[in-house]
Coordinates of C-alpha atoms in Angstrom, one line a residue:
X223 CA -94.0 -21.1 1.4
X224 CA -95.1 -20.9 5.1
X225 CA -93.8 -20.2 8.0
X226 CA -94.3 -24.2 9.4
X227 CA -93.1 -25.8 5.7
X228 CA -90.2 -23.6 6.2
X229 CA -89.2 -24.7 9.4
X230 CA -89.9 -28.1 8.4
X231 CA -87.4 -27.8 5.7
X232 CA -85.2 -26.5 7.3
X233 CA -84.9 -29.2 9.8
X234 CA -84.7 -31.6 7.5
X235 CA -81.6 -29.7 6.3
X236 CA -80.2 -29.7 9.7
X237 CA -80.8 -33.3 10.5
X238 CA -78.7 -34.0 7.3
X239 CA -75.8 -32.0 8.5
X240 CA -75.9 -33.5 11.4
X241 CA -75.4 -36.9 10.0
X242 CA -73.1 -35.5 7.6
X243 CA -71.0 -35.1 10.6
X244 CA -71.4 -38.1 12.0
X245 CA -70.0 -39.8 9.0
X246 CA -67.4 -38.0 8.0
X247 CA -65.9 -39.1 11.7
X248 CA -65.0 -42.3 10.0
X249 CA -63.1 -43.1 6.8
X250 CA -65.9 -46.4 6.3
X251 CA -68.5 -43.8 6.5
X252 CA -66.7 -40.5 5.2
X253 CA -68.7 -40.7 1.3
X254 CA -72.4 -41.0 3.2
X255 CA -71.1 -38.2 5.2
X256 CA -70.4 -36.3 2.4
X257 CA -74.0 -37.3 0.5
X258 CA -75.7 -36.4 3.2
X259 CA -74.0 -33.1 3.6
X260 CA -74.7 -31.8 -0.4
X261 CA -78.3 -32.8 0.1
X262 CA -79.0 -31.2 3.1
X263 CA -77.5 -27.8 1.4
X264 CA -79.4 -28.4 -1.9
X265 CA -82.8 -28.7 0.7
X266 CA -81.4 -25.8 2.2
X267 CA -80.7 -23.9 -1.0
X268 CA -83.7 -24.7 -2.8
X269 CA -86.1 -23.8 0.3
X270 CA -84.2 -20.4 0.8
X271 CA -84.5 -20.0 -3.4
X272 CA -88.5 -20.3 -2.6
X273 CA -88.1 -18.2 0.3
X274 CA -86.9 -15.6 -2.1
X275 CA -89.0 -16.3 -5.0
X276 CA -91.0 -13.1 -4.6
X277 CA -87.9 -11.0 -5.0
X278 CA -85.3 -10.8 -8.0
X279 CA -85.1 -13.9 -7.9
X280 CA -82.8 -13.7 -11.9
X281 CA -80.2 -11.8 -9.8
X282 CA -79.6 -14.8 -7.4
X283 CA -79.9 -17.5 -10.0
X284 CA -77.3 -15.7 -11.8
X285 CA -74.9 -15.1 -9.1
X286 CA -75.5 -19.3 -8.1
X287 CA -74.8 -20.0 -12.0
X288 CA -71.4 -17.9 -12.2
X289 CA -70.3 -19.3 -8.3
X290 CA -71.2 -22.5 -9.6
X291 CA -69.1 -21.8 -12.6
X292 CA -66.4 -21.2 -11.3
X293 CA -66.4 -23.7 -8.4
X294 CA -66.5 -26.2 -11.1
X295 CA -63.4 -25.1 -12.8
X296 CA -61.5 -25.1 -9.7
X297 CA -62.6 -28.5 -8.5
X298 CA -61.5 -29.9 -12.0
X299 CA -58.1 -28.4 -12.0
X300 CA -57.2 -28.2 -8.2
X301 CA -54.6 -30.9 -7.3
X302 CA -54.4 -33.2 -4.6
X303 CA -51.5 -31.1 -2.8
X304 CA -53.2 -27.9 -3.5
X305 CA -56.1 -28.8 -1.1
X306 CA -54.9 -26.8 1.8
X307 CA -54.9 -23.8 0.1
X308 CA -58.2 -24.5 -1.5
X309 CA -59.7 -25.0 2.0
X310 CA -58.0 -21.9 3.4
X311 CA -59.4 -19.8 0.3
X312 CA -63.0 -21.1 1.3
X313 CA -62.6 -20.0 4.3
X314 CA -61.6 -16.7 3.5
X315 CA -64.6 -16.3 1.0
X316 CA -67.1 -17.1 4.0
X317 CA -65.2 -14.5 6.3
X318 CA -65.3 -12.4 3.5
X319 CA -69.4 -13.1 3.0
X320 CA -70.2 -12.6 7.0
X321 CA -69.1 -8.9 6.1
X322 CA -70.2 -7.8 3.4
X323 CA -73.7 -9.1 4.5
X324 CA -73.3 -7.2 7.7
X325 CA -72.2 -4.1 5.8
X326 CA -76.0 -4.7 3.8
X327 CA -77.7 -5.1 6.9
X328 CA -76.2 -1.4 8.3
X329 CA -77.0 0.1 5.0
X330 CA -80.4 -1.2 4.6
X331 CA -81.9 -3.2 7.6
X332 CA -85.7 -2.7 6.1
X333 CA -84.7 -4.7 2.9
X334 CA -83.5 -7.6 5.5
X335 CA -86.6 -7.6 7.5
X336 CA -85.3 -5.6 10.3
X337 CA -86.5 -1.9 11.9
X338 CA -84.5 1.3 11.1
X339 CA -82.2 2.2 12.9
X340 CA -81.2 -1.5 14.4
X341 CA -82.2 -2.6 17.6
X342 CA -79.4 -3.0 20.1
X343 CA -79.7 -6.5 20.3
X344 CA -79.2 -6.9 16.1
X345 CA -76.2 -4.3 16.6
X346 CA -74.2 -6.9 19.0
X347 CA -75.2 -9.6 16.4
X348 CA -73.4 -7.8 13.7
X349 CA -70.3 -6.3 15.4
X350 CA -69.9 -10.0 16.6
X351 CA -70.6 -11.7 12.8
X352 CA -68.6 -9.1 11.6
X353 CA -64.8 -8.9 13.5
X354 CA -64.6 -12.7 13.3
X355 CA -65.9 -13.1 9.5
X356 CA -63.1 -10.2 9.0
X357 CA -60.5 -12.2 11.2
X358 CA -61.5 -15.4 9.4
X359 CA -60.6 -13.4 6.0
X360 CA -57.4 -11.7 6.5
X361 CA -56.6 -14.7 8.7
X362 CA -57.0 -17.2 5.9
X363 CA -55.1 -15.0 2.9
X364 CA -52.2 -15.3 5.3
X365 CA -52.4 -18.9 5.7
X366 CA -53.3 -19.6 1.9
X367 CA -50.1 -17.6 0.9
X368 CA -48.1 -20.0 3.8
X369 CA -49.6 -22.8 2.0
X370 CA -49.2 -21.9 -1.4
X371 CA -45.5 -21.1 -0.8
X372 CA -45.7 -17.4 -1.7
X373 CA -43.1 -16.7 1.3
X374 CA -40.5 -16.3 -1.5
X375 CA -42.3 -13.2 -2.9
X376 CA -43.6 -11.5 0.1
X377 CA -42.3 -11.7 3.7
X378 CA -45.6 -11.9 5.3
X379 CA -46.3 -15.3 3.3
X380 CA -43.6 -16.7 4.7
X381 CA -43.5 -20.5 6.4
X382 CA -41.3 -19.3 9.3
X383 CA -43.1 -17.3 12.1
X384 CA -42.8 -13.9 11.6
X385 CA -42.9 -12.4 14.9
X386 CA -41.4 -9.0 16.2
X387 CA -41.1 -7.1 19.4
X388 CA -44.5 -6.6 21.4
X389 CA -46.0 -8.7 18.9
X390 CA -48.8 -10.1 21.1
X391 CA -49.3 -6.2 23.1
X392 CA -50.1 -4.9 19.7
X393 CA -52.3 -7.6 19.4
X394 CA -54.1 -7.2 22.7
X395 CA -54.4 -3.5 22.4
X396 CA -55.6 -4.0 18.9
X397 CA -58.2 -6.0 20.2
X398 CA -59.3 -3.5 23.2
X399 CA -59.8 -1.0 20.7
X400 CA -61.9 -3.1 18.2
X401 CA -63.9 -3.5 20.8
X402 CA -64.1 -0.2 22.0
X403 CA -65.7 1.2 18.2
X404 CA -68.1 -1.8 18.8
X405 CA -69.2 -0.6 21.9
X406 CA -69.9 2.6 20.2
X407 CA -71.5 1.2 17.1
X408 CA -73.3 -0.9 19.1
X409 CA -74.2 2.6 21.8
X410 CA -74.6 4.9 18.3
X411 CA -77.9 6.6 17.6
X412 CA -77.9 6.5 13.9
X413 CA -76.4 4.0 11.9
X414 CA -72.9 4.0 13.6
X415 CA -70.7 3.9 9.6
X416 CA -67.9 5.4 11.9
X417 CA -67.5 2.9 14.3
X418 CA -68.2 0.5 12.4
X419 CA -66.1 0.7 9.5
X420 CA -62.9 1.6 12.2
X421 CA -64.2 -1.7 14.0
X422 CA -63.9 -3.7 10.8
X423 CA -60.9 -2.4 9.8
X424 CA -59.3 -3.5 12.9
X425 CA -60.6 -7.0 12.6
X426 CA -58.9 -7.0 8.9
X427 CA -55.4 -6.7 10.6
X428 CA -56.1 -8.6 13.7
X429 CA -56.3 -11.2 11.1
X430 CA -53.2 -10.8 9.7
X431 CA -51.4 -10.3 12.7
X432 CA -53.0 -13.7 14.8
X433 CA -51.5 -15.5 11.8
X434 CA -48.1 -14.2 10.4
X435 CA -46.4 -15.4 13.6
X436 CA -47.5 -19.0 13.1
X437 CA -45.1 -21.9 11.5
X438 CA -45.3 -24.0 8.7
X439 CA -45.7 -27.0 11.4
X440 CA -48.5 -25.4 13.1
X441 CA -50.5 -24.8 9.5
X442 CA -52.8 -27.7 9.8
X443 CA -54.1 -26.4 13.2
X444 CA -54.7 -23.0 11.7
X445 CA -56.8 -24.8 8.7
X446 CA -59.2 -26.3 11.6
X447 CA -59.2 -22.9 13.7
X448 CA -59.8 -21.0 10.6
X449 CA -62.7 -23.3 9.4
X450 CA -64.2 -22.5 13.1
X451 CA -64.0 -19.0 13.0
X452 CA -65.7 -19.1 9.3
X453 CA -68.3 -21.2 11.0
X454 CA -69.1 -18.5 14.0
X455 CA -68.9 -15.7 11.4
X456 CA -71.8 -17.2 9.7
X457 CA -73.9 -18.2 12.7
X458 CA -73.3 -14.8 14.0
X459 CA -74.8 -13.4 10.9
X460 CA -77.6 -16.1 10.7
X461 CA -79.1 -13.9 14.1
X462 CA -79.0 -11.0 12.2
X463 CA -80.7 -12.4 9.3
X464 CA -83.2 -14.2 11.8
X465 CA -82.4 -16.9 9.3
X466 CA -82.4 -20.3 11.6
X467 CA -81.3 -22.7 8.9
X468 CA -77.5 -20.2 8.9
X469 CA -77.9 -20.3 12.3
X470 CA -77.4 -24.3 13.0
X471 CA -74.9 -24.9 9.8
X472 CA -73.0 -22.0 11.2
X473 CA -72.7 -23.7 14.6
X474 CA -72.3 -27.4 13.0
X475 CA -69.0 -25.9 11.7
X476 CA -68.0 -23.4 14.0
X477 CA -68.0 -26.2 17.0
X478 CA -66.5 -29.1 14.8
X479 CA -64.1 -27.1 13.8
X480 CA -63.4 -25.9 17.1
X481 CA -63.1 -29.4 18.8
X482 CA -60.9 -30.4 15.6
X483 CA -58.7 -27.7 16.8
X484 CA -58.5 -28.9 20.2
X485 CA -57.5 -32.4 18.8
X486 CA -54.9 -31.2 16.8
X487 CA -53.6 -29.4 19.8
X488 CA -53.5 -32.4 21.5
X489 CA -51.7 -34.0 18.9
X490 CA -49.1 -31.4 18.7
X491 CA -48.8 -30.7 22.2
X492 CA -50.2 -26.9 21.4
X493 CA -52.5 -25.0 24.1
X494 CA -55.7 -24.9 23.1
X495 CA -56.4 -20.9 24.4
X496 CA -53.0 -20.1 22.7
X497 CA -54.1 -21.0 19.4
X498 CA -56.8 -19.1 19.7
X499 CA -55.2 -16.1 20.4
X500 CA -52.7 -16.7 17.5
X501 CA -49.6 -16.8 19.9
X502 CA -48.7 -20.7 19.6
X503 CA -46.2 -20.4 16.8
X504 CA -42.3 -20.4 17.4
X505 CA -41.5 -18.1 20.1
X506 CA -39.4 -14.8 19.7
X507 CA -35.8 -15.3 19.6
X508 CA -36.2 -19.5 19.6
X509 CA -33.2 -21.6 17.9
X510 CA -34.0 -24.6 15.5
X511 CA -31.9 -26.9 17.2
X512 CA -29.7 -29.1 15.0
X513 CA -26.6 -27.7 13.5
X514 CA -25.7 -26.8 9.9
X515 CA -22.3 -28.6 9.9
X516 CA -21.5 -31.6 7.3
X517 CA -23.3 -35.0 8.1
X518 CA -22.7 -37.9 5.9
X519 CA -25.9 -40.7 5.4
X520 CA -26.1 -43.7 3.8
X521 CA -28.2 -44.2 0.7
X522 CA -29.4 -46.9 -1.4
X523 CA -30.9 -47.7 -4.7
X524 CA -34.8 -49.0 -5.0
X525 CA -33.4 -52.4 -5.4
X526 CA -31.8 -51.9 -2.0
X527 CA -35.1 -51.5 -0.3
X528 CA -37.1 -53.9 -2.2
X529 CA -34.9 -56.4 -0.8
X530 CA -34.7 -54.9 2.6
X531 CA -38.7 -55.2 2.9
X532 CA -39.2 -58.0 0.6
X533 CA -37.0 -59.9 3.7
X534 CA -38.7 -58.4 6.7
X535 CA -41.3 -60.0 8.6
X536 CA -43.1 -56.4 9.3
X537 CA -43.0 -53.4 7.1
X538 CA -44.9 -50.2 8.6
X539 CA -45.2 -47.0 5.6
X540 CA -45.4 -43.6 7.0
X541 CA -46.6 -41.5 4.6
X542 CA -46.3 -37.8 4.5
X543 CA -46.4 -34.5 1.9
X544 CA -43.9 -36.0 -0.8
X545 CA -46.2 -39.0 -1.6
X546 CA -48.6 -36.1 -2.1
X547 CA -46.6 -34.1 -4.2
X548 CA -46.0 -37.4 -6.1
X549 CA -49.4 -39.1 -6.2
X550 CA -47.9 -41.9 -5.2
X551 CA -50.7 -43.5 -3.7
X552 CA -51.9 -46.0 -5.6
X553 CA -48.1 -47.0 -6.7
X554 CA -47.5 -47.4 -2.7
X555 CA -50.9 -49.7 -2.5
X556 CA -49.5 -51.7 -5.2
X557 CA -45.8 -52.0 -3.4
X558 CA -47.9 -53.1 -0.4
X559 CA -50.1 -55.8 -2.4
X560 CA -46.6 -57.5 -3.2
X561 CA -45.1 -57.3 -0.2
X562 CA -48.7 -59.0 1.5
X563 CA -48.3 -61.7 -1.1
X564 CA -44.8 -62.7 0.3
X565 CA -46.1 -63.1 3.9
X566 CA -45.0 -59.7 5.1
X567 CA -47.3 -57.7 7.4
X568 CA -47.8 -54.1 5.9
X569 CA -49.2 -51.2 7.8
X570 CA -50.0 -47.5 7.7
X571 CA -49.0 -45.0 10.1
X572 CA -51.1 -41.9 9.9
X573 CA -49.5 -38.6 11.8
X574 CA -52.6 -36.1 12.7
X575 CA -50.9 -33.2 10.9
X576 CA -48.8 -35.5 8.3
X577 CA -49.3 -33.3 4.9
X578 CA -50.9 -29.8 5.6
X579 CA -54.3 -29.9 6.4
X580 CA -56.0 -32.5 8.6
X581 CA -56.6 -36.1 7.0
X582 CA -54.8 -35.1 3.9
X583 CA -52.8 -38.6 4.2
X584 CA -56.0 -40.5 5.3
X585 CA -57.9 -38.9 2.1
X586 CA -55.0 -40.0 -0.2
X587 CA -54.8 -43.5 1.2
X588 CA -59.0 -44.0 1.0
X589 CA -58.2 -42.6 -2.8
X590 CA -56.2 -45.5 -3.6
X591 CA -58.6 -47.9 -2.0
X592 CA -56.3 -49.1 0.8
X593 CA -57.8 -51.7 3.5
X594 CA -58.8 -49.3 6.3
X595 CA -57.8 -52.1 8.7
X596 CA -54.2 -51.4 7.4
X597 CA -54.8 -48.0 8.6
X598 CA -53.6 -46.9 11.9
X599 CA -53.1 -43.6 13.9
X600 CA -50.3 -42.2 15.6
X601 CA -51.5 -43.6 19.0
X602 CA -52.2 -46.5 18.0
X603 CA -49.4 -47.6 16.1
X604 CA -46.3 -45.5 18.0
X605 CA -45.7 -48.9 20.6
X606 CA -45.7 -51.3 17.4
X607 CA -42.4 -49.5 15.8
X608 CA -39.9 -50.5 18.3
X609 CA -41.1 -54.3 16.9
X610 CA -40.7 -53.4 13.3
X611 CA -38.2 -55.2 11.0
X612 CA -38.7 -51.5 8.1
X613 CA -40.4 -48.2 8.6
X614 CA -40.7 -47.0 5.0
X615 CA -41.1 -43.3 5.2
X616 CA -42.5 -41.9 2.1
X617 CA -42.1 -37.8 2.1
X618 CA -42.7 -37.2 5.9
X619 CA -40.2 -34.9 7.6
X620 CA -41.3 -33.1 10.6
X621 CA -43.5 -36.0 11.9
X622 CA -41.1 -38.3 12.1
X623 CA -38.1 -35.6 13.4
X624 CA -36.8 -36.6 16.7
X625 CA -35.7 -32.8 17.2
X626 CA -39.5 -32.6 18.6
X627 CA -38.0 -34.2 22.1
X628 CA -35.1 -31.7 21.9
X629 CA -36.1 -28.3 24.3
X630 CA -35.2 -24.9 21.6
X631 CA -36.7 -26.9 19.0
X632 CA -39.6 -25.4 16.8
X633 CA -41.6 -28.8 17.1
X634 CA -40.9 -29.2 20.8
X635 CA -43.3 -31.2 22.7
X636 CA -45.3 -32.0 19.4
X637 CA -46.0 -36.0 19.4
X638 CA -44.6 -37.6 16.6
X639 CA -44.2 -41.2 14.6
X640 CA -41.2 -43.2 16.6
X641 CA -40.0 -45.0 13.5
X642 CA -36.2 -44.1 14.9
X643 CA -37.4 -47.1 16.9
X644 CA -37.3 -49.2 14.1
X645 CA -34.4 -51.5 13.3
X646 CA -34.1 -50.5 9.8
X647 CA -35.5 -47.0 8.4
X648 CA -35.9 -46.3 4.7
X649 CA -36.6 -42.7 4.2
X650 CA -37.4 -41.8 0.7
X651 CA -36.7 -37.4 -0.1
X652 CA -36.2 -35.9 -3.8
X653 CA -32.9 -34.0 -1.5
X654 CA -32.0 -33.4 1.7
X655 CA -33.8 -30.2 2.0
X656 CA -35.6 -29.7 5.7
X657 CA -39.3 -29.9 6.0
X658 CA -41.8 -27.2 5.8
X659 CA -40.8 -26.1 9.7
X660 CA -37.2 -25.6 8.2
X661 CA -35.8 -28.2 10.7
X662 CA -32.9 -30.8 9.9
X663 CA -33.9 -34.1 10.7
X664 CA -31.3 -36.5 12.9
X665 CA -33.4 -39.3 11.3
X666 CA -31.7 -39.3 8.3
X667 CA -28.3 -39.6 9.6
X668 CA -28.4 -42.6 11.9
X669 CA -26.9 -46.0 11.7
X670 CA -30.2 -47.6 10.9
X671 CA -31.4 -45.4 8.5
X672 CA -31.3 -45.7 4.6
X673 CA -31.9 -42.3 1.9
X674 CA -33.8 -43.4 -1.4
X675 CA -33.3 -40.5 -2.9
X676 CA -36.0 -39.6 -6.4
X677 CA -39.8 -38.7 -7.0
X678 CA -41.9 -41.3 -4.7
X679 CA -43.8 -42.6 -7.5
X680 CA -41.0 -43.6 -9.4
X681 CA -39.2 -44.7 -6.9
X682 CA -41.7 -47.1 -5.3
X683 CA -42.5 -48.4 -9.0
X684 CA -39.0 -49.2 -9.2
X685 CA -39.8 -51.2 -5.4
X686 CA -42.3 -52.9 -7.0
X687 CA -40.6 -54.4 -10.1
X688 CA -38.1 -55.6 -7.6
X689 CA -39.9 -57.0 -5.8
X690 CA -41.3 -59.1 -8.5

């Protein structure tokens, strides 16, 4: 293949991800985003395939074939609720790639088209590539195990912050001296394995560290912040490789992800900087606010609701993790089919960081074929609950907590769902247990509100032949 036919290729690849983008910034246009996203990689696979085609060529299509493998498998058997972790594992396995193709380059920069010993300019290329594809590993084990719920085996896994005493100084002088050994790989004479491997090293528990003092609230920020690092990592290592096509997907993902980040932040009142240093989870020494003292509520039977919304002129459903957990979906867009048919007006009210990755609620909803003009976001639904006969909350916790106005809190100053403004507020929980910031919620022990307790899915079946 030429030079000209590759470049052409290769933009044709780009110009693909670029719309990929563009569509996947809208639920009515998500699934052509995501066509043209897998055929600009198969262009871009297939032309770097040819590219190769005069080396061993068996040796990649074997490696593609078991990858492929085993992809598959996952894809088939990974739930719904398990696609947090999924997308923090990803991320750690193109962290994990950025380096050990960096480590190839160092060993052998004549197989990879490059002089011997490395030019300066190809040194700063790698030591760059290589501590954030090393962050963007270690970084995302942490957060899978968060995710996962491994906290109950190993502390470090835990969904609380873990933070300790000069916490962010270790950090910082961590940092100074990770960048110290990549000024002298970068300054070395011969291939600089010293420096380099103390460099990498480094970055390994940098990763850890920026992430371990982050909360279970915070997690769906990290999953954004995470996905641009593993972004930057690869177009870091793209300059290395000279490879252009790396080069522009790298910096398609490293700056969506990194202006996803800062609408997150926004949405959760978080400084933009601070998640990037890894410092925005709970402070040192801060108090959940809320005591643990004995609180009565007031619950109700499915029947109970049914007839509650069944009578209301405006039902608004905020879902959140448990309808997940429950793939109650397409039982809820059957609840709210019923409820249309009476006269009532049903809408959705979608929290930025309800579940635990972004969109997760937004994905389960499109699942289930619900109206997207039934769909609305926090911003532009908050003013409409104050008017709203029932708020149905299905599994939410810590998007709807009103602890996030109280200073001490853990989820102070994050914006969240004002269904306390409601006049009537069914929550539906399998317990009382607190959400996955460990917070009580003083929702669900006012006045106005009523507990559902059971599995969503049952329970909004039962809704539904009630309301018949």
């Amino acid at each position: 293949m030429s030079a000209n036919q590759l470049t052409l290729w290769y933009l044709v690849a780009s110009v693909c991800f670029i719309l990929a983008l563009k569509g996947l910034s809208s639920p009515t246009t998500a699934r052509r985003g995501n066509l043209f996203g897998m055929v600009g990689m198969t262009i871009a696979v297939v032309t770097t395939i040819a590219v190769a085609a005069h080396g061993r060529i068996d040796l990649i299509l074997i490696a593609m074939l078991v990858g492929g493998t085993i992809g598959a498998i996952v894809a088939r058997r990974v739930q719904m609720t398990q696609m947090p972790e999924l997308v923090a594992a990803m991320h750690s396995m193109v962290g994990l790639a950025a380096v050990l193709i960096a480590i190839a380059v160092v060993n052998n920069p004549v197989a990879f088209g490059e002089h011997d010993p490395l030019p300066a300019g190809n040194r700063l290329e790698l030591f760059i590539g290589t501590f954030v594809g090393a962050i963007t590993f270690s970084g995302s084990v942490i957060a899978f195990g968060k995710l996962a719920g491994l906290g109950k085996k190993f502390r470090l896994f835990s969904s609380a912050p873990v933070v300790f005493k000069g916490q962010h100084k270790l950090n910082l002088a961590l940092a100074l001296v990770m960048i110290g050994f990549g000024l002298a790989f970068f300054m070395a004479d011969d291939k600089g394995w010293t420096p380099f491997a103390v460099m990498t090293a480094i970055a390994f528990v940098l990763g850890f560290l920026i992430i371990i003092p982050i909360g279970g609230a915070d997690m769906p920020v990290v999953i954004s912040m995470l996905n641009s690092y593993s972004g930057w990592a690869a177009a870091g290592i793209g300059f290395s490789l000279n490879n252009a096509m790396l080069i522009i997907a790298g910096s398609l993902v490293g700056s969506s992800g990194a202006i996803l980040s800062y609408i997150m932040c926004k949405a959760m009142n978080r400084s933009f900087f601070s998640v990037i240093l890894g410092g925005f989870g709970a402070a040192e020494g801060s108090a959940a606010v809320g005591g643990s003292e004995q609180k009565t509520v007031r619950s109700g039977s499915a029947e109970d609701a049914a007839f509650l919304m069944a009578n209301a002129e405006s039902v608004i459903i905020v879902p959140g993790y448990g309808l997940a957990v429950a793939r109650a979906q397409h039982a809820v867009k059957e609840m709210a089919n019923k409820l249309i048919e009476k006269g009532v007006s049903v809408r959705y009210a979608i929290h930025p960081v309800a579940g635990r990755m972004p969109g997760h609620m937004n994905v389960l909803l499109a699942e289930a074929e619900v109206p997207y003009d039934q769909v609305f976001e926090m911003d532009d639904i908050n003013n409409e609950f104050g008017n709203t006969d029932v708020v149905l909350v299905l599994g939410a916790n810590d998007v709807v907590n009103p602890l996030a106005h109280e200073k001490g809190s853990a989820i102070y100053g994050m914006p969240i769902l004002e269904v306390a403004k409601a006049r009537t507020v069914l929550v539906n929980k399998r317990s009382m247990a607190a959400g996955y910031a460990g917070l009580d919620n003083p929702l669900f022990y006012m006045d106005k509100t009523m507990m559902v307790f059971g599995d969503a899915k049952k329970v909004v079946e039962d809704i539904v032949k009630a309301i018949d």
